[in-house]
Each structure stands twice: as structure tokens, then as C-alpha cells.
XYZ file of C-alpha atoms in Angstrom:
428
model
C 18.280 -6.599 -0.862
C 21.789 -5.309 -0.095
C 24.211 -4.271 -2.791
C 27.977 -3.975 -2.468
C 29.113 -1.120 -4.581
C 31.310 -2.155 -7.504
C 31.562 1.245 -9.121
C 30.463 4.772 -8.487
C 26.854 4.973 -9.488
C 25.900 8.094 -11.425
C 24.813 10.873 -9.090
C 19.865 12.882 -8.582
C 7.355 10.112 -4.269
C -3.386 9.108 -3.230
C -5.949 11.070 -4.109
C -8.516 11.091 -6.873
C -7.778 14.764 -7.538
C -4.789 15.097 -9.854
C -2.732 18.184 -9.192
C -0.617 19.664 -11.960
C 2.096 22.135 -11.044
C 5.149 23.461 -12.768
C 8.645 22.816 -11.436
C 8.296 25.952 -9.356
C 5.046 24.537 -7.962
C 2.807 26.852 -9.971
C 0.068 25.391 -12.188
C 1.126 24.756 -15.756
C 0.031 22.206 -18.301
C 2.375 22.929 -21.201
C 5.377 24.972 -22.194
C 3.290 27.477 -24.116
C -0.044 27.297 -22.309
C -1.516 25.522 -25.316
C -1.742 28.800 -27.256
C 0.808 28.205 -30.029
C -0.141 26.230 -33.102
C 1.639 22.924 -33.655
C 4.983 23.381 -35.350
C 6.059 21.536 -38.444
C 7.622 18.700 -36.456
C 4.381 17.904 -34.661
C 3.610 17.771 -30.944
C 4.615 15.483 -28.075
C 3.315 15.265 -24.523
C 5.789 14.619 -21.704
C 4.858 13.734 -18.117
C 7.456 14.250 -15.396
C 7.499 14.330 -11.589
C 11.108 15.392 -11.015
C 11.442 18.828 -9.374
C 15.078 19.368 -10.391
C 15.426 22.778 -12.017
C 16.997 21.644 -15.307
C 14.491 18.871 -16.071
C 11.997 21.085 -17.881
C 14.450 23.422 -19.680
C 16.362 20.420 -21.007
C 13.150 18.984 -22.465
C 12.275 22.317 -24.053
C 15.730 22.591 -25.597
C 15.460 19.155 -27.213
C 11.966 19.954 -28.501
C 13.289 23.138 -30.098
C 16.158 21.268 -31.724
C 13.722 18.717 -33.136
C 11.195 21.390 -34.199
C 8.526 19.896 -31.959
C 5.808 21.466 -29.888
C 6.201 20.132 -26.350
C 3.242 19.750 -24.019
C 5.063 19.424 -20.705
C 3.158 18.355 -17.598
C 4.752 18.336 -14.160
C 2.791 16.137 -11.775
C 3.149 16.234 -8.010
C 5.529 13.383 -7.093
C 3.203 11.643 -4.649
C 0.330 11.882 -7.134
C 2.414 10.620 -10.018
C 2.378 6.935 -9.084
C -1.412 6.865 -9.027
C -1.750 8.817 -12.256
C 0.548 6.420 -14.119
C -1.411 3.412 -12.861
C -4.703 4.988 -13.929
C -3.247 5.927 -17.323
C -1.979 2.394 -17.917
C -5.371 0.908 -17.008
C -7.212 3.400 -19.235
C -4.671 3.177 -22.074
C -4.139 6.930 -21.852
C -0.385 7.311 -21.461
C 1.382 10.355 -22.973
C 3.986 10.070 -25.698
C 6.917 10.103 -23.260
C 6.881 9.745 -19.492
C 9.241 9.341 -16.592
C 8.989 6.257 -14.416
C 8.813 6.686 -10.682
C 11.541 4.629 -9.026
C 10.728 1.123 -7.869
C 10.498 -2.385 -9.230
C 6.707 -2.548 -8.991
C 6.281 0.654 -11.001
C 8.715 -0.521 -13.662
C 7.104 -3.946 -13.939
C 3.667 -2.347 -14.215
C 4.792 -0.472 -17.319
C 6.693 -3.351 -18.901
C 3.971 -5.931 -18.221
C 1.347 -3.651 -19.791
C 3.203 -3.938 -23.126
C 2.725 -0.186 -23.561
C 6.438 0.636 -23.580
C 8.064 0.842 -26.979
C 11.464 -0.814 -27.529
C 14.052 1.824 -28.353
C 16.767 -0.294 -29.958
C 15.962 0.728 -33.531
C 16.294 4.474 -32.973
C 19.299 4.068 -30.685
C 21.042 2.372 -33.587
C 19.704 4.478 -36.487
C 20.705 7.743 -34.813
C 24.084 6.397 -33.739
C 23.390 7.619 -30.216
C 23.635 4.195 -28.607
C 27.423 4.470 -28.715
C 27.340 7.533 -26.455
C 26.086 5.562 -23.456
C 28.561 4.045 -21.033
C 28.577 0.298 -20.431
C 25.739 -0.716 -18.138
C 23.823 2.551 -18.541
C 21.220 1.053 -20.881
C 19.164 -1.628 -19.172
C 18.303 -4.569 -21.403
C 15.293 -6.682 -20.484
C 15.071 -10.461 -20.873
C 13.978 -10.115 -24.511
C 17.112 -8.126 -25.314
C 15.288 -4.842 -25.805
C 16.004 -1.480 -24.218
C 12.697 0.054 -23.099
C 13.833 3.003 -21.016
C 16.455 5.725 -21.097
C 18.356 6.928 -18.025
C 17.639 10.485 -16.960
C 18.188 10.690 -13.247
C 21.172 9.930 -11.076
C 21.156 7.503 -8.197
C 21.623 9.290 -4.925
C 21.756 8.660 -1.204
C 20.417 9.669 2.176
C 22.097 12.789 3.562
C 21.724 15.342 6.305
C 21.976 18.940 5.106
C 21.821 21.947 7.379
C 21.893 25.730 7.485
C 25.384 26.793 8.515
C 24.250 30.282 9.497
C 21.549 29.030 11.856
C 23.843 26.425 13.369
C 26.557 29.025 13.968
C 24.004 31.237 15.731
C 23.359 28.304 18.055
C 27.061 27.946 18.774
C 27.153 24.298 17.734
C 28.892 22.030 15.253
C 27.158 19.670 12.828
C 26.187 16.445 14.656
C 28.185 13.300 14.008
C 26.608 11.021 16.632
C 23.144 10.309 17.992
C 23.872 12.194 21.216
C 25.071 15.241 19.311
C 22.010 15.134 17.065
C 19.659 15.073 20.051
C 21.527 17.990 21.623
C 21.241 20.052 18.421
C 17.483 19.399 18.427
C 17.171 20.505 22.067
C 19.128 23.721 21.504
C 17.221 24.544 18.307
C 13.900 24.191 20.091
C 15.131 26.391 22.929
C 15.804 29.124 20.359
C 12.471 28.613 18.534
C 14.198 27.176 15.464
C 12.617 24.187 13.713
C 15.245 21.433 14.100
C 14.270 19.157 11.169
C 11.807 19.798 8.345
C 9.933 16.590 7.471
C 7.124 15.951 5.004
C 5.268 13.322 7.003
C 2.163 13.465 4.828
C 3.961 11.756 1.957
C 5.121 8.853 4.169
C 8.336 8.063 2.303
C 10.568 10.763 3.876
C 10.016 9.281 7.343
C 10.378 5.765 5.971
C 13.802 6.579 4.509
C 14.991 7.909 7.859
C 13.912 4.688 9.550
C 15.634 2.609 6.854
C 18.836 4.492 7.568
C 18.479 4.111 11.336
C 18.208 0.332 10.923
C 21.257 0.396 8.638
C 23.169 2.239 11.353
C 22.329 -0.519 13.844
C 23.319 -3.443 11.616
C 24.119 -3.248 7.905
C 22.969 -6.832 7.373
C 19.720 -6.614 9.362
C 17.328 -5.999 6.468
C 18.874 -8.617 4.192
C 18.764 -11.206 6.974
C 15.147 -10.375 7.810
C 14.169 -10.671 4.154
C 15.707 -14.132 4.038
C 14.000 -15.175 7.277
C 17.294 -15.532 9.133
C 16.132 -12.995 11.730
C 12.811 -11.291 12.412
C 11.704 -7.711 11.901
C 11.067 -7.688 15.645
C 14.756 -8.177 16.440
C 16.949 -5.624 18.171
C 18.185 -3.538 15.196
C 14.622 -2.832 14.080
C 13.294 -2.105 17.563
C 16.246 0.103 18.497
C 15.797 2.110 15.287
C 12.065 2.486 15.974
C 12.804 3.717 19.483
C 15.020 6.444 18.043
C 12.185 7.632 15.792
C 9.933 7.782 18.848
C 12.575 9.790 20.692
C 12.802 12.257 17.813
C 9.032 12.749 17.982
C 9.153 13.203 21.767
C 12.005 15.692 21.429
C 9.862 17.709 18.967
C 12.490 17.277 16.270
C 10.049 18.125 13.463
C 7.984 21.202 12.674
C 4.499 21.478 14.213
C 1.963 19.714 11.995
C 4.658 17.866 10.035
C 2.326 14.922 9.415
C 0.152 17.266 7.371
C 3.020 18.695 5.317
C 4.161 17.274 1.990
C 7.808 16.648 1.293
C 7.944 19.618 -1.090
C 6.468 21.883 1.610
C 8.971 20.626 4.166
C 11.917 21.098 1.860
C 10.763 24.627 1.065
C 10.930 25.402 4.797
C 14.587 24.449 4.713
C 15.366 26.263 1.472
C 13.816 29.469 2.856
C 15.801 29.324 6.094
C 12.874 28.349 8.315
C 14.343 25.027 9.432
C 17.807 24.030 10.568
C 18.101 20.594 8.945
C 16.627 18.213 6.413
C 17.154 14.441 6.423
C 16.421 13.498 2.847
C 17.947 12.250 -0.377
C 20.893 14.019 -1.961
C 18.516 15.306 -4.652
C 17.887 18.229 -2.247
C 21.187 19.755 -3.363
C 19.659 20.846 -6.685
C 17.514 23.516 -4.983
C 19.380 23.893 -1.698
C 22.524 25.178 -3.425
C 20.920 28.181 -5.174
C 18.731 28.849 -2.127
C 21.426 28.803 0.559
C 24.717 29.120 -1.309
C 27.687 29.030 1.037
C 25.338 28.718 4.025
C 24.503 25.174 2.932
C 26.113 22.534 5.095
C 26.318 18.792 4.594
C 27.477 15.801 6.618
C 27.318 12.074 6.165
C 24.266 10.775 7.964
C 25.336 10.611 11.643
C 26.303 7.450 13.471
C 23.000 6.858 15.198
C 23.459 3.214 16.194
C 25.827 0.345 16.806
C 27.393 0.343 13.322
C 30.390 2.656 13.427
C 31.117 3.322 9.767
C 29.148 5.903 7.717
C 27.093 3.832 5.301
C 24.408 5.019 2.935
C 21.016 3.955 1.634
C 20.357 4.776 -2.000
C 17.150 5.427 -3.877
C 16.845 2.224 -5.797
C 18.341 -0.776 -7.509
C 19.978 0.613 -10.649
C 20.147 -2.702 -12.489
C 16.582 -3.854 -11.837
C 14.521 -0.768 -11.055
C 16.221 2.384 -12.331
C 14.531 5.668 -12.973
C 13.734 5.674 -16.662
C 12.119 7.522 -19.559
C 9.570 5.431 -21.458
C 7.873 5.938 -24.809
C 4.240 4.998 -25.360
C 4.135 2.292 -28.051
C 0.849 3.805 -29.272
C 2.284 7.293 -29.745
C 1.063 8.845 -33.014
C 4.609 10.099 -33.548
C 6.381 6.992 -32.339
C 9.749 7.423 -34.021
C 9.997 11.084 -33.052
C 8.969 10.236 -29.489
C 11.732 7.639 -29.317
C 14.333 10.058 -30.634
C 13.109 12.752 -28.237
C 13.468 10.413 -25.230
C 17.012 9.471 -26.242
C 18.135 13.031 -26.917
C 16.432 14.224 -23.709
C 18.328 11.588 -21.741
C 21.619 12.824 -23.201
C 20.700 16.466 -22.550
C 20.033 15.686 -18.887
C 23.356 13.848 -18.757
C 25.041 17.085 -19.846
C 23.419 18.876 -16.924
C 24.653 16.227 -14.496
C 28.197 16.704 -15.739
C 27.951 20.504 -15.532
C 26.973 20.200 -11.863
C 29.970 17.992 -11.174
C 28.243 14.614 -11.103
C 29.564 11.525 -12.879
C 27.828 10.833 -16.171
C 26.100 7.826 -17.719
C 27.091 8.851 -21.255
C 29.992 10.421 -23.123
C 29.668 14.169 -23.467
C 31.643 17.278 -24.325
C 30.046 19.127 -21.404
C 32.394 20.251 -18.642
C 31.807 20.877 -14.938
C 30.995 24.463 -14.010
C 33.967 26.398 -12.704
C 32.700 26.513 -9.146
C 30.934 23.651 -7.421
C 29.332 24.293 -4.047
C 31.745 23.265 -1.289
C 29.228 21.093 0.569
C 28.132 19.379 -2.610
C 31.728 18.737 -3.607
C 32.257 17.100 -0.218
C 29.208 14.907 -0.775
C 30.487 13.768 -4.165
C 33.819 12.890 -2.624
C 32.179 11.014 0.253
C 29.936 9.101 -2.120
C 32.951 7.644 -3.859
C 34.115 6.192 -0.559
C 30.956 4.385 0.505
C 31.722 0.723 1.047
C 28.116 -0.383 1.282
C 24.908 0.767 -0.340
C 21.481 -0.547 0.542
C 18.396 -0.255 -1.597
C 15.508 1.478 0.117
C 13.114 -1.162 1.371
C 10.087 0.002 -0.604
C 11.880 -0.791 -3.845
C 12.530 -4.416 -2.821
C 8.960 -5.524 -2.056
C 5.675 -5.610 -4.006
C 3.972 -2.213 -4.083
C 0.989 -3.432 -2.017
C 3.315 -4.635 0.745
C 5.399 -1.476 0.539
C 2.357 0.793 0.826
C 1.009 -1.100 3.834
C 4.429 -0.903 5.463
C 4.688 2.847 4.791
C 1.241 3.397 6.311
C 2.518 1.636 9.408
C 5.758 3.604 9.402
C 3.790 6.851 9.285
C 1.926 5.772 12.446
C 5.282 5.400 14.194
C 5.697 9.164 13.811
C 2.355 9.826 15.488
C 3.657 8.534 18.796
C 0.744 6.106 19.134
C 2.828 2.940 18.765
C 5.592 1.605 20.959
C 8.723 0.298 19.270
C 7.689 -3.282 20.087
C 4.158 -2.793 18.705
C 5.574 -1.263 15.535
C 8.048 -4.047 14.837
C 5.456 -6.767 15.543
C 3.101 -5.249 12.974
C 6.007 -4.783 10.549
C 6.924 -8.460 10.850
C 3.368 -9.427 9.885
C 3.360 -7.082 6.884
C 6.773 -8.054 5.561
C 5.895 -11.743 5.671
C 3.356 -11.042 2.914
C 6.104 -10.300 0.428
């Protein structure tokens, strides 16, 4: 599904073993290790998968204001989807939980009837009036079941200015320049691009963008059956992925690295570039400071203008905070989710991002130069495409992502890949 941008959207994926880590990737199950007794306000459990630095502190601040004990659990992003599905099936959801982006994930929660409507507390607290028009998503029954907490973002290429300067090159703006940067980086024993191939989605997003660069209408037309997924834009994009693999664009063993591991390579200066969502800025800025570089995703195909793919369909499948309708402290859980949403909004504004609610918070005095350029560029995008995974049923999307991962192994030709993709996408 393609979306023409009408306004600036607010600016932010399975095993049986469930891994719990804190935002810094160290094990942690709660804010106090479970050692403190419950405070007067009671206790709430919050599940989150977002690695952004302010996500946990904001939750703790709201809990303190409400005199609540907060049991905060960070769950590895790729594990999160499975854990939520298991929790829904077993009727073991926490009091409040973040929804992983995607229509299938959102529908799973809503169809389970385990999400509590929030209208009553939005009105009784007077906080509903703080939200900007369109920020609160109403379902067909007129109820609001989720609160916004994460900005919509887009595919970017960020790089290490210091490493690139040592190579004597400029940031790539075209496919040919990108390939040359990769060649020179390899010649100097610098990892060109850090990629978490194990998690599948990072490579999928790159391919989505490559297709977009060939023809902005290709995916929409293929969805409607007007063209096939074997047509030129899809095959040309697949061939470019194959070329990246052949050029050794990614770190050795990248198919065994998670996205978080790959990003950490970039943050620590061990890789030149990352092709990922603009959410990488949250940790890249403090890690690299003025050495952080950013460019619009290069012109890698026939389409000349710099377009962008975003992380989801804001109106139908936004990121959202849900409250378990069976929470033993239902009203407090609802109020917590609403106040947490507003607290996160404050953090977005402080970092220079547009907000989804009215706030007295102000941008910090200094915004990273590269990030400021990204925010300015984002305003100018004429076309935004939803990532493919969010437009198809989860079963189809997972089968497609398994196939996409094989493209990065170098075992499929572009023609073989697109033929298999056509068969999978027809199942939607």
C-alpha cells in the first residue's frame, strides 16, 4: 500500500527461549530487581521492546508520580512478537504493553478482546484534550484502545564521518558511488555496512527501498495484480542485493548477527555505515557525536528523486501502548499508559522531533547537525511507502522474509528470488 504524505508524521523487530535484557542489553526484570515492597499505589508490569534510551526512564518517572511500583521488562525486539502471541493465547498479558508495529500484530491484540478501551480515563483525567487531531486512533466501535508512544520514521543511511574522511571519500549519493565506497572500505579493512541478517527485517527493509528506487509504484501495482513481482523493478533490486553480497558489503558472519549486534558495531566505530531506520539516531548521536553523518538513502535505481519508506501505516497499524482489560489495577493501568504516552511525547519534543500532543517541553539547545538535516529532509519527502511486511498477513510476511534472507546468502539468482516471491505474495 502506498501513502502520499499529507502532513509531517511525528518522528522513532523465534525461539522458545525468551530473553530479557535491559535497554543497555543487560539482564533486568524490573526497575528495582523485585526487592522493594509494593508502594501504596500498587504495582504494574510493563513490557517493552523499544531500545530508545528514554523509554525506560520515562516509565519510571510516571510510576513515581503515580506512587506505583513498576515492574519493567525489556524484551529483545525479535523475541517480542512471539512472546506477545504466546501471552495472548495463554491469557497472561502484563498490565501495560507496547505493540510491535504491523497490522497483524495490532489485529491479534484487538481481536483477542484483551485490550481495554481507554476513553473513560482519557476523559476523566482531561488528558484527551492534549492530543493533536489524528493522534488517537479510534476503532470501528468508536473506542480508543492504544496510546501513541513512538514516532514514525524512515529508512536512512548513516555513516562515520571520521572513517570516511580517512578513506578520502564523500558520502555516496548514487549506486556507483556506494559500490566504490564499499570497495575502498574493504581495501582498508573497514567493515563497509553493518547488517543484522539474523533478524531478517533489516535486509528486507533495504530491499524494499531498492525496489522503491526503481519504481515508486511497483509494489502498489504488484499488490493489485497490475504487474508481477517478477517484473523488472523487483529483479533489478534483487540483483543489487546480490552485488552487495558479492562485494562483501557486510561484516563477516552478518547472517548470524542480530540487528542490535550490528548496530553496536556501528556505534562503537567498527563499521563505516548502517542502512536502517532513523531510530538509530537515538543511540548513534551520543555514541558518535559530531562524527555522525547522514544522507538520504542514495539513488540506487531508475527513480531519480529521494523517496523514503517508513515503518508502518500510522492510521491502521501504529505503534501503540495497550492496557490489559484483566489488569487488577485497571484504572491505574489506563492512567499510567496515557501519562506514559505524554511523557514520551515530551522526550520527542526535547530531541527536536514533532509531537503528537501539546506540551510545554522545548527542544534542547543543541540538536545534532546530522539529525537536524534528517528532520529537515523528512519534511520534504513527497512520497512515503509502508514497509511491505506491514501490508500483508503475518504468515505471508514471515514466509517472504525467510525468502528475502536467502537472497543475502548468495544461493538464489535474482530471477529465482522474484519467482518465489511472486508465489508467496499471491497468498495474501
